[in-house]
XYZ file of C-alpha atoms in Angstrom:
654
model
C 2.029 -11.311 -11.794
C 1.874 -10.132 -7.656
C 5.468 -10.455 -6.546
C 5.661 -7.019 -5.014
C 5.766 -7.224 -1.253
C 2.280 -7.704 0.104
C 2.216 -9.424 3.428
C -1.213 -10.965 3.187
C 0.010 -13.416 0.592
C 1.754 -15.731 3.019
C -0.304 -16.025 6.134
C -2.091 -14.528 9.152
C -5.677 -13.957 8.087
C -8.360 -15.587 10.235
C -12.031 -16.389 9.962
C -13.021 -15.931 13.600
C -14.481 -13.162 15.707
C -12.927 -11.543 18.718
C -9.324 -11.285 19.940
C -6.985 -11.680 22.881
C -4.552 -9.365 24.568
C -1.065 -9.228 25.996
C 1.315 -11.066 23.661
C 4.757 -9.462 23.878
C 6.715 -9.017 20.684
C 9.878 -7.151 19.755
C 11.433 -7.190 23.260
C 15.057 -6.976 22.031
C 14.620 -4.689 19.047
C 17.254 -2.152 20.106
C 19.868 -4.876 20.637
C 19.161 -6.367 17.216
C 19.493 -2.937 15.633
C 22.750 -2.238 17.465
C 24.287 -5.596 16.532
C 23.007 -5.775 12.962
C 25.540 -6.898 10.313
C 26.979 -4.398 7.803
C 26.112 -4.325 4.111
C 29.581 -5.689 3.284
C 28.504 -9.053 4.722
C 25.723 -9.266 2.108
C 27.137 -7.755 -1.109
C 24.300 -9.036 -3.331
C 21.439 -8.080 -1.068
C 19.298 -4.959 -1.274
C 18.131 -5.510 2.304
C 18.506 -7.913 5.220
C 15.548 -9.234 7.213
C 16.853 -9.183 10.769
C 13.632 -10.599 12.202
C 10.331 -11.849 10.858
C 8.239 -13.048 13.777
C 4.571 -14.016 13.455
C 2.299 -15.402 16.156
C -1.286 -16.553 15.687
C -3.520 -17.215 18.685
C -6.751 -19.123 18.146
C -9.540 -19.396 20.686
C -13.151 -20.494 20.514
C -14.148 -16.849 20.604
C -11.699 -15.275 18.229
C -8.196 -14.795 16.975
C -5.307 -12.403 17.032
C -2.322 -12.358 14.718
C 0.756 -10.335 15.527
C 3.757 -9.770 13.309
C 7.079 -8.058 13.868
C 9.368 -7.134 10.968
C 12.823 -5.687 11.398
C 14.569 -4.986 8.081
C 17.937 -3.342 7.406
C 18.164 -1.495 4.100
C 21.411 -1.692 2.126
C 20.711 -0.385 -1.371
C 18.240 1.724 -3.293
C 16.332 -1.342 -4.443
C 15.893 -2.380 -0.816
C 14.495 1.048 0.034
C 12.087 0.838 -2.921
C 10.956 -2.638 -1.894
C 10.428 -2.031 1.816
C 9.706 1.705 1.969
C 5.953 1.119 1.664
C 4.544 -1.958 3.398
C 1.081 -2.970 2.256
C -1.063 -5.305 4.322
C -4.187 -6.647 2.671
C -7.253 -7.305 4.790
C -11.033 -7.653 4.664
C -12.630 -4.720 6.433
C -15.907 -6.559 6.950
C -14.182 -9.177 9.102
C -10.840 -7.774 10.145
C -9.211 -4.842 11.804
C -5.537 -4.003 11.329
C -3.753 -1.881 13.891
C -0.223 -0.537 13.605
C 1.503 -0.826 16.950
C 5.013 0.330 16.005
C 6.278 1.957 12.794
C 9.652 3.659 12.956
C 13.000 4.033 11.234
C 16.340 3.636 12.981
C 18.758 5.828 11.035
C 22.505 5.120 10.743
C 23.296 8.061 13.055
C 21.211 6.489 15.846
C 18.200 8.788 15.538
C 14.685 7.394 15.288
C 12.082 8.720 12.841
C 8.385 7.888 12.991
C 6.153 8.361 9.945
C 3.668 11.246 10.115
C 0.012 10.328 10.727
C -0.924 10.703 7.048
C 1.769 8.155 6.096
C -0.351 5.381 7.650
C -3.569 4.893 5.748
C -6.292 2.430 4.790
C -7.032 2.309 1.064
C -9.012 0.131 -1.295
C -7.096 -2.704 -2.921
C -5.913 -1.427 -6.321
C -7.875 -4.072 -8.237
C -11.273 -2.923 -6.880
C -11.198 0.843 -7.359
C -13.899 0.573 -10.031
C -15.749 -2.388 -8.528
C -17.776 -1.412 -5.467
C -18.986 -4.991 -4.924
C -15.526 -5.732 -3.528
C -15.123 -2.661 -1.346
C -14.299 -4.951 1.569
C -10.889 -5.681 0.021
C -8.578 -3.160 1.675
C -4.927 -2.372 2.294
C -3.211 -0.895 5.313
C -0.318 1.124 3.863
C 2.587 2.350 5.956
C 5.142 4.643 4.279
C 8.336 4.797 6.324
C 10.209 8.087 6.682
C 13.892 8.969 6.743
C 15.076 5.994 4.690
C 18.655 5.783 3.463
C 21.205 2.974 3.056
C 21.941 1.635 6.532
C 18.501 2.485 7.933
C 16.449 -0.160 9.730
C 12.664 -0.234 9.622
C 10.777 -1.586 12.612
C 7.164 -2.529 11.953
C 4.858 -4.268 14.416
C 1.183 -4.748 13.736
C -1.824 -6.757 14.761
C -4.726 -8.235 12.811
C -7.865 -8.922 14.786
C -10.986 -10.589 13.508
C -13.926 -8.422 14.448
C -16.908 -10.614 13.662
C -17.900 -13.980 12.314
C -17.791 -14.360 8.521
C -15.645 -15.020 5.481
C -13.361 -12.810 3.473
C -9.818 -12.182 2.365
C -8.396 -13.570 5.565
C -10.216 -16.881 5.003
C -7.860 -17.408 2.076
C -5.296 -18.661 4.545
C -7.030 -19.097 7.875
C -10.531 -20.596 7.812
C -12.529 -21.118 10.956
C -16.062 -22.492 10.836
C -17.887 -22.620 14.128
C -21.067 -24.137 15.471
C -22.060 -27.652 14.479
C -19.606 -27.753 11.597
C -16.045 -28.903 12.102
C -13.658 -26.007 12.597
C -11.324 -25.686 9.639
C -8.020 -23.893 9.552
C -5.268 -23.565 6.975
C -2.149 -21.529 6.518
C 1.182 -21.380 4.765
C 4.412 -19.397 4.867
C 7.896 -19.398 3.320
C 11.202 -19.429 5.197
C 13.377 -17.914 2.467
C 12.954 -14.887 0.232
C 14.806 -12.745 -2.268
C 16.370 -11.019 0.762
C 18.521 -12.900 3.282
C 16.862 -13.654 6.618
C 18.697 -13.740 9.935
C 15.782 -15.073 11.942
C 12.243 -16.123 11.115
C 9.675 -17.589 13.477
C 6.124 -18.701 12.908
C 4.046 -19.669 15.939
C 0.526 -21.032 16.296
C -1.161 -21.130 19.695
C -4.312 -23.237 19.354
C -6.758 -25.393 21.287
C -5.256 -28.842 21.834
C -8.252 -30.549 20.249
C -7.657 -28.789 16.934
C -5.949 -31.452 14.815
C -3.332 -29.652 12.773
C -1.636 -31.385 9.841
C 1.600 -29.570 8.950
C 4.086 -30.342 6.214
C 7.333 -28.635 5.242
C 8.129 -28.625 1.527
C 11.566 -28.001 -0.022
C 13.429 -28.282 3.257
C 13.477 -29.592 6.804
C 12.246 -27.393 9.648
C 10.871 -29.264 12.645
C 8.412 -27.521 14.953
C 8.902 -27.033 18.647
C 5.764 -28.216 20.437
C 4.652 -27.128 23.883
C 1.456 -28.182 25.633
C -0.045 -25.839 28.204
C -3.260 -27.116 29.752
C -5.830 -27.478 26.991
C -3.695 -25.551 24.508
C -0.778 -26.411 22.294
C 1.858 -24.073 20.861
C 3.798 -24.922 17.698
C 6.801 -22.846 16.645
C 8.770 -23.202 13.412
C 12.066 -21.338 13.410
C 14.810 -20.822 10.836
C 18.019 -18.797 11.050
C 20.603 -17.486 8.593
C 18.553 -18.241 5.485
C 20.401 -17.064 2.388
C 18.690 -14.960 -0.218
C 17.251 -16.441 -3.380
C 18.909 -14.786 -6.358
C 16.225 -14.388 -8.992
C 16.712 -15.647 -12.540
C 14.586 -14.983 -15.631
C 11.769 -17.515 -16.043
C 12.602 -19.279 -12.789
C 10.006 -21.267 -10.818
C 7.988 -19.264 -8.274
C 9.458 -18.874 -4.807
C 6.860 -21.296 -3.452
C 8.576 -24.024 -5.493
C 12.043 -23.180 -4.147
C 11.894 -21.843 -0.597
C 11.251 -24.071 2.432
C 7.517 -23.702 2.873
C 5.082 -24.577 5.614
C 1.605 -25.784 4.672
C -0.885 -26.586 7.389
C -4.518 -27.673 7.371
C -7.235 -29.319 9.444
C -9.175 -30.698 6.454
C -9.151 -34.500 6.297
C -9.675 -34.903 2.557
C -10.224 -33.087 -0.707
C -13.832 -34.250 -0.517
C -14.185 -32.227 2.672
C -12.588 -29.172 1.036
C -15.018 -29.576 -1.856
C -17.999 -29.781 0.480
C -16.842 -26.645 2.290
C -16.469 -24.703 -0.953
C -19.709 -26.082 -2.445
C -21.650 -24.851 0.578
C -20.787 -21.267 -0.329
C -20.820 -21.573 -4.117
C -23.879 -23.546 -5.200
C -26.549 -21.502 -3.357
C -25.384 -18.562 -5.486
C -25.991 -20.513 -8.723
C -29.452 -19.264 -9.627
C -31.240 -20.024 -12.885
C -33.789 -17.221 -12.746
C -36.053 -16.242 -15.611
C -33.562 -13.563 -16.610
C -30.637 -16.012 -16.545
C -32.604 -18.595 -18.503
C -33.674 -15.991 -21.049
C -30.095 -14.798 -21.505
C -28.925 -18.387 -22.001
C -31.668 -19.004 -24.549
C -30.746 -15.888 -26.525
C -27.060 -16.771 -26.508
C -27.659 -20.324 -27.745
C -30.217 -19.423 -30.381
C -29.016 -20.872 -33.661
C -26.403 -23.097 -32.023
C -26.695 -26.668 -33.214
C -24.317 -28.671 -31.048
C -23.762 -28.553 -27.309
C -20.188 -27.398 -27.930
C -21.496 -24.394 -29.889
C -23.823 -23.543 -26.993
C -20.940 -23.751 -24.525
C -18.792 -21.580 -26.787
C -21.447 -18.879 -27.220
C -22.189 -18.620 -23.502
C -18.539 -18.727 -22.470
C -17.395 -16.074 -24.938
C -20.248 -13.789 -23.915
C -19.203 -13.985 -20.242
C -15.571 -13.377 -21.187
C -16.417 -10.411 -23.399
C -19.381 -8.738 -21.702
C -18.624 -9.220 -17.994
C -15.650 -7.054 -17.048
C -12.963 -8.931 -15.151
C -11.815 -7.745 -11.741
C -8.419 -9.336 -11.242
C -8.670 -10.372 -7.602
C -7.025 -13.697 -6.727
C -9.330 -16.265 -5.176
C -9.850 -15.541 -1.493
C -8.773 -11.904 -1.494
C -12.401 -10.797 -1.170
C -13.712 -14.103 0.148
C -14.583 -17.489 -1.320
C -18.350 -17.161 -1.580
C -19.478 -15.487 -4.824
C -22.299 -13.017 -5.228
C -25.590 -14.417 -6.559
C -25.460 -14.941 -10.312
C -28.267 -12.436 -11.065
C -26.337 -9.772 -9.155
C -23.210 -10.465 -11.220
C -25.298 -10.168 -14.375
C -26.637 -6.846 -13.128
C -23.189 -5.519 -12.170
C -21.605 -6.593 -15.491
C -18.289 -7.180 -13.715
C -16.849 -9.879 -11.516
C -13.776 -11.523 -10.086
C -12.982 -15.185 -10.741
C -15.688 -16.365 -8.287
C -18.421 -14.195 -9.730
C -17.636 -14.861 -13.380
C -17.558 -18.589 -12.600
C -20.918 -18.565 -10.791
C -22.519 -16.637 -13.652
C -21.051 -18.981 -16.269
C -22.243 -22.074 -14.375
C -25.720 -20.530 -14.011
C -25.992 -19.661 -17.710
C -24.801 -23.105 -18.734
C -27.357 -24.701 -16.433
C -29.961 -22.411 -17.949
C -29.092 -23.976 -21.305
C -29.327 -27.483 -19.844
C -25.559 -28.012 -19.601
C -23.920 -29.358 -16.461
C -20.902 -27.419 -15.187
C -18.800 -27.242 -12.013
C -16.423 -24.729 -10.419
C -12.776 -25.801 -10.354
C -10.122 -24.340 -8.055
C -6.688 -23.957 -9.671
C -3.329 -22.365 -8.974
C -2.204 -20.241 -11.912
C 1.180 -19.339 -10.421
C 3.035 -22.475 -11.585
C 2.945 -23.824 -8.009
C 2.454 -27.574 -7.751
C -0.438 -28.832 -5.642
C 0.496 -31.144 -2.777
C -2.240 -33.791 -2.901
C -1.368 -35.047 0.575
C -2.399 -31.765 2.183
C -6.036 -30.862 1.404
C -6.288 -27.096 1.741
C -8.068 -24.260 -0.082
C -4.938 -22.186 0.484
C -3.147 -24.063 -2.306
C -5.353 -22.375 -4.927
C -5.607 -18.781 -6.138
C -8.062 -18.916 -9.050
C -11.429 -20.343 -10.017
C -12.388 -21.655 -13.451
C -15.187 -23.873 -14.765
C -15.178 -27.544 -15.782
C -17.837 -28.909 -18.158
C -17.983 -32.728 -18.163
C -17.682 -34.507 -21.522
C -19.972 -37.395 -22.347
C -16.973 -39.638 -23.076
C -15.071 -38.612 -19.949
C -12.843 -35.728 -19.050
C -13.738 -32.039 -19.006
C -13.865 -28.945 -21.155
C -11.909 -26.369 -19.157
C -13.109 -22.765 -19.294
C -11.515 -19.699 -17.719
C -14.105 -16.895 -17.935
C -11.511 -14.329 -16.805
C -9.114 -15.157 -19.680
C -9.989 -12.154 -21.830
C -7.202 -12.721 -24.350
C -7.321 -16.486 -24.778
C -8.785 -17.741 -28.056
C -11.733 -20.091 -27.812
C -10.629 -23.600 -26.876
C -7.358 -22.458 -25.323
C -6.852 -22.472 -21.564
C -4.161 -20.035 -20.360
C -0.801 -21.841 -20.242
C -0.267 -21.275 -16.528
C -3.359 -23.424 -15.875
C -2.426 -26.239 -18.255
C -0.760 -29.298 -16.761
C -1.819 -28.296 -13.241
C -4.091 -30.042 -10.775
C -7.573 -28.646 -10.219
C -10.094 -29.291 -7.463
C -13.350 -29.899 -9.328
C -16.188 -29.130 -6.907
C -19.540 -30.861 -7.202
C -22.409 -30.307 -4.757
C -21.411 -33.391 -2.764
C -17.651 -32.757 -2.595
C -14.499 -32.315 -4.627
C -11.863 -34.328 -6.443
C -8.393 -33.515 -7.730
C -8.181 -33.711 -11.540
C -5.121 -33.145 -13.743
C -5.703 -30.553 -16.459
C -4.096 -31.697 -19.725
C -1.051 -29.903 -21.098
C -1.520 -28.991 -24.753
C 0.918 -30.363 -27.312
C 3.459 -28.079 -29.006
C 1.364 -28.206 -32.180
C -1.415 -26.366 -30.337
C 0.968 -23.491 -29.566
C 2.372 -22.618 -32.948
C 3.789 -19.433 -34.386
C 4.268 -19.524 -38.159
C 5.876 -16.566 -39.931
C 5.838 -16.351 -43.716
C 8.113 -13.671 -45.174
C 7.900 -13.001 -48.914
C 10.777 -10.720 -49.849
C 11.958 -9.015 -53.022
C 15.668 -8.162 -53.162
C 16.596 -5.578 -55.803
C 19.921 -5.415 -57.638
C 20.794 -2.194 -55.766
C 20.483 -4.007 -52.408
C 17.093 -2.597 -51.457
C 14.733 -5.058 -49.765
C 10.938 -4.998 -49.678
C 8.366 -7.532 -48.645
C 5.457 -8.741 -46.579
C 5.652 -10.514 -43.227
C 2.629 -12.574 -42.177
C 2.350 -14.172 -38.745
C -0.252 -16.877 -38.166
C -0.621 -17.521 -34.459
C -2.136 -20.322 -32.427
C -2.432 -20.925 -28.716
C 0.096 -19.160 -26.528
C 1.425 -16.714 -29.124
C -2.152 -15.886 -30.164
C -2.936 -15.022 -26.533
C 0.182 -12.860 -26.178
C -0.555 -10.956 -29.397
C -4.108 -10.192 -28.278
C -2.932 -8.994 -24.874
C -0.346 -6.763 -26.532
C -2.361 -5.308 -29.407
C -6.089 -5.747 -28.800
C -6.655 -2.513 -26.909
C -4.023 -0.274 -28.479
C -5.040 3.035 -30.006
C -4.300 3.581 -33.715
C -1.299 5.710 -32.762
C 0.027 3.053 -30.380
C -0.471 0.371 -32.992
C 1.405 2.363 -35.624
C 4.299 2.821 -33.217
C 4.352 -0.915 -32.489
C 4.528 -1.831 -36.175
C 7.158 0.801 -36.935
C 9.328 -0.552 -34.136
C 8.810 -4.045 -35.543
C 9.862 -2.874 -39.004
C 13.023 -1.349 -37.536
C 14.002 -4.782 -36.228
C 14.553 -5.796 -39.846
C 17.031 -2.962 -40.294
C 17.423 0.592 -39.072
C 15.734 2.977 -41.470
C 13.156 0.445 -42.628
C 9.940 2.084 -43.775
C 6.620 0.669 -42.658
C 4.370 0.560 -45.732
C 1.233 -1.046 -44.284
C 0.008 -3.198 -41.420
C -3.081 -5.332 -40.996
C -4.395 -7.664 -38.354
C -7.488 -9.706 -37.732
C -10.116 -8.567 -35.231
C -8.308 -9.537 -32.039
C -11.481 -9.107 -29.984
C -13.022 -12.005 -31.891
C -11.815 -14.991 -29.860
C -13.233 -17.455 -32.392
C -10.868 -16.400 -35.190
C -7.125 -17.204 -35.004
C -4.922 -14.132 -34.876
C -3.078 -13.162 -38.048
C -0.788 -10.124 -38.171
C 0.888 -8.674 -41.251
C 3.202 -5.830 -42.145
C 4.676 -4.595 -45.417
C 7.988 -2.776 -45.499
C 10.785 -1.260 -47.547
C 14.372 -1.412 -46.331
C 16.847 0.622 -48.400
C 20.424 -0.612 -48.834
C 19.721 -3.773 -46.899
C 22.293 -5.884 -48.724
C 25.998 -5.049 -48.982
C 27.429 -4.724 -52.500
C 31.106 -5.672 -52.804
C 32.227 -5.688 -56.433
C 30.606 -8.691 -58.073
C 29.170 -9.923 -54.772
C 26.017 -9.144 -52.778
C 25.920 -10.154 -49.100
C 22.975 -10.095 -46.732
C 21.481 -11.897 -43.759
C 18.053 -13.461 -43.914
C 15.966 -11.124 -41.727
C 14.461 -12.548 -38.552
C 10.744 -12.459 -37.972
C 10.123 -8.944 -36.577
C 6.777 -9.960 -35.088
C 7.702 -12.481 -32.408
C 5.308 -13.035 -29.516
C 7.008 -15.734 -27.483
C 9.761 -13.732 -25.722
C 11.855 -16.787 -24.926
C 15.588 -16.129 -24.999
C 17.877 -18.138 -22.679
C 20.577 -15.553 -22.000
C 22.251 -16.885 -18.833
C 25.363 -19.037 -19.395
C 24.072 -21.448 -16.733
C 21.250 -21.590 -14.223
C 20.838 -22.453 -10.575
C 17.123 -23.128 -11.002
C 14.983 -24.774 -13.636
C 13.654 -22.616 -16.449
C 9.906 -22.327 -16.865
C 8.694 -22.050 -20.464
C 5.166 -20.637 -20.875
C 4.079 -23.621 -22.919
C 5.367 -26.365 -25.189
C 5.461 -24.645 -28.574
C 6.600 -24.612 -32.165
C 8.156 -21.508 -33.698
C 8.607 -21.684 -37.460
C 9.816 -19.173 -40.053
C 9.693 -19.571 -43.823
C 11.430 -16.854 -45.807
C 11.073 -16.713 -49.590
C 13.533 -14.306 -51.211
C 13.359 -13.417 -54.889
C 16.898 -13.277 -56.288
C 17.565 -10.054 -58.241
C 17.969 -10.338 -61.997
C 21.588 -10.885 -63.042
C 22.610 -12.625 -59.807
C 23.003 -16.229 -58.773
C 23.576 -17.966 -55.442
C 27.209 -18.315 -54.339
C 26.670 -19.351 -50.707
C 23.776 -20.552 -48.593
C 23.671 -21.454 -44.875
C 24.306 -25.107 -44.160
C 21.389 -27.311 -43.258
C 21.182 -28.121 -39.562
C 19.274 -30.476 -37.294
C 19.677 -30.650 -33.532
C 17.645 -33.051 -31.406
C 17.703 -32.915 -27.611
C 15.266 -34.056 -24.903
C 14.155 -30.445 -24.457
C 13.260 -30.056 -28.148
C 14.655 -29.874 -31.637
C 15.889 -27.259 -34.090
C 16.019 -27.624 -37.865
C 17.269 -25.279 -40.563
C 17.172 -25.661 -44.319
C 18.003 -23.279 -47.152
C 17.557 -24.067 -50.843
C 17.434 -22.343 -54.210
C 14.262 -22.956 -56.188
C 13.275 -21.312 -59.478
C 15.093 -18.021 -58.905
C 14.186 -17.874 -55.239
C 15.894 -18.755 -51.976
C 13.621 -20.644 -49.576
C 14.894 -20.446 -46.014
C 13.115 -22.394 -43.256
C 13.922 -22.801 -39.625
C 11.863 -24.448 -36.931
C 12.250 -24.726 -33.178
C 10.044 -27.136 -31.240
C 10.016 -27.174 -27.425
C 8.395 -30.205 -25.823
C 8.006 -29.251 -22.163
C 7.000 -26.367 -19.903
C 10.005 -26.951 -17.671
C 13.636 -27.106 -18.688
C 15.591 -28.667 -15.857
C 18.792 -26.859 -15.048
C 20.882 -29.843 -16.213
C 19.143 -29.708 -19.584
C 19.316 -25.932 -19.866
C 22.703 -25.969 -21.606
C 21.135 -27.890 -24.506
C 18.426 -25.254 -24.892
C 21.010 -22.489 -24.652
C 23.172 -24.249 -27.252
C 20.254 -24.437 -29.693
C 19.485 -20.747 -29.338
C 23.162 -19.820 -29.604
C 23.494 -21.721 -32.860
C 20.274 -20.199 -34.118
C 21.664 -16.716 -33.402
C 25.004 -17.144 -35.187
C 25.346 -14.913 -38.290
C 26.454 -17.804 -40.503
C 23.068 -19.472 -40.043
C 21.513 -16.520 -41.920
C 24.282 -15.372 -44.279
C 23.573 -15.540 -48.020
C 26.042 -14.487 -50.706
C 25.019 -13.782 -54.285
C 27.339 -13.164 -57.208
C 26.751 -11.595 -60.586
C 26.159 -13.989 -63.404
C 28.844 -14.081 -66.109
C 27.747 -13.683 -69.697
């Protein structure tokens, strides 16, 4: 999800009107360009960040944020990453001005982009959702790029009037009688090495800032000037983070600054409730819709299910992270009229419909990026999504994500399980841990019934019964495919059994019905599958060609922990009919491996003219610590060895 460079995701968006002038930035740019290190000093890097300097100035009347980026490009991937810089902003509350955009070429010449290479465009998520037309991007496409070039980009973000929007995701500022609130965050390492990074805040001295540095130690320099205070965090020579498959997000690895003025999570909840609950409106239309949806439902759980699935299915999701178009949702009747919504709007409509059916429900802020919430630092900036919590009579909550279009009923997306949510009631908020489902709730079971002929031809039926995570993945992959795309998918799956395998038929349940577990089936014929050697017949038990978990630990070792989508169980049962005139000469040995990360079992037996082969892998945690990774890798390596699947038959003697 959103890892492409987009510089609104870290900091510098403010909820204040006005601006100030005269802050100098980039005074030694030419010297830094002249003295920049060569690519040979950074053999693994695609680019080198020579300077990343941000300064935020807060006043009672407004704010100005200035940023200066100086990046040297080494390789093609660095050019692709930095060639287009995209700055998100909220046009109803912000103005973005490009002060300098130029390329220093290796020969010493300087190239500026043409006027049409600097543009303001709608955020890609909202092209078909006019309700969020305030979500914009300033795009600068740099010219003359080649290995050795250096891009110099300096820009300013100015708040233009009082209000809320994208920029309030990271910088909130409430004026008047209410306490002024402010929050921000930034990282001091990235996937490119950084020579120098500075982050400065110039604020009124009476603004009580609470900063914390996670995953490192960077102390601020503090300077008091009259009634103002200036904080500067600086880091130099920060090595690049080499990405690994399924690694934790950068926010869990890089030294990171979080800063807030909120005193408690109750205060954050009150702030959010003030914008959310006035938009919860149980009008006659909302009440009538709720009544129609719950007609015939007997239990409260059935009512919740019917309303929730209708919002998921009938209200198109606009995939804007929380805060990118503001925090305050549109009124529920307007969302119903639009028939689309981002996480805020789908949540406010769901809460309104549930209330219309007499069911209490609350919004809940979550982070679906596998980033842990720091409970000691109350800040809206720690969240990027909004779901709904319905209280249970015996305690706890039913958790509902109305934007989870591919999750079966009763299943919260795995990235939201095991995380901490801020449940917001009208009088405040509280942090609540969302339960992590057991492996049994995320189960993939493949049943393969195969017929092996005496000439070595193999035919059979593969049936996959999916639950939880694998069910969600299958729906996302197949639900909206055309018949031609689906046929191609199943043919490619059949070819995983053996090259030249013929797809005979495929069937699947209605994947748009989120109440029915997904079941997917294919029939196939695979000529000359087994090898005939005199009196012997050799073949490997085919693997399940319809896997939906995509978990293969390929690295010999890891520097970082490995994130597994969910605790899960993957089980295969293969029943092979032995051809007439043959008997079993060799079967794979039984195996059982138990480790803290999980367990793997394999059994293979002959029963009534059939070979029954079963293997099962159970993973108990979402995170495999790097010290435990070798045990997971060992299990998969043993699972992949040919001898774990080799069967030898021999002709019966008369």
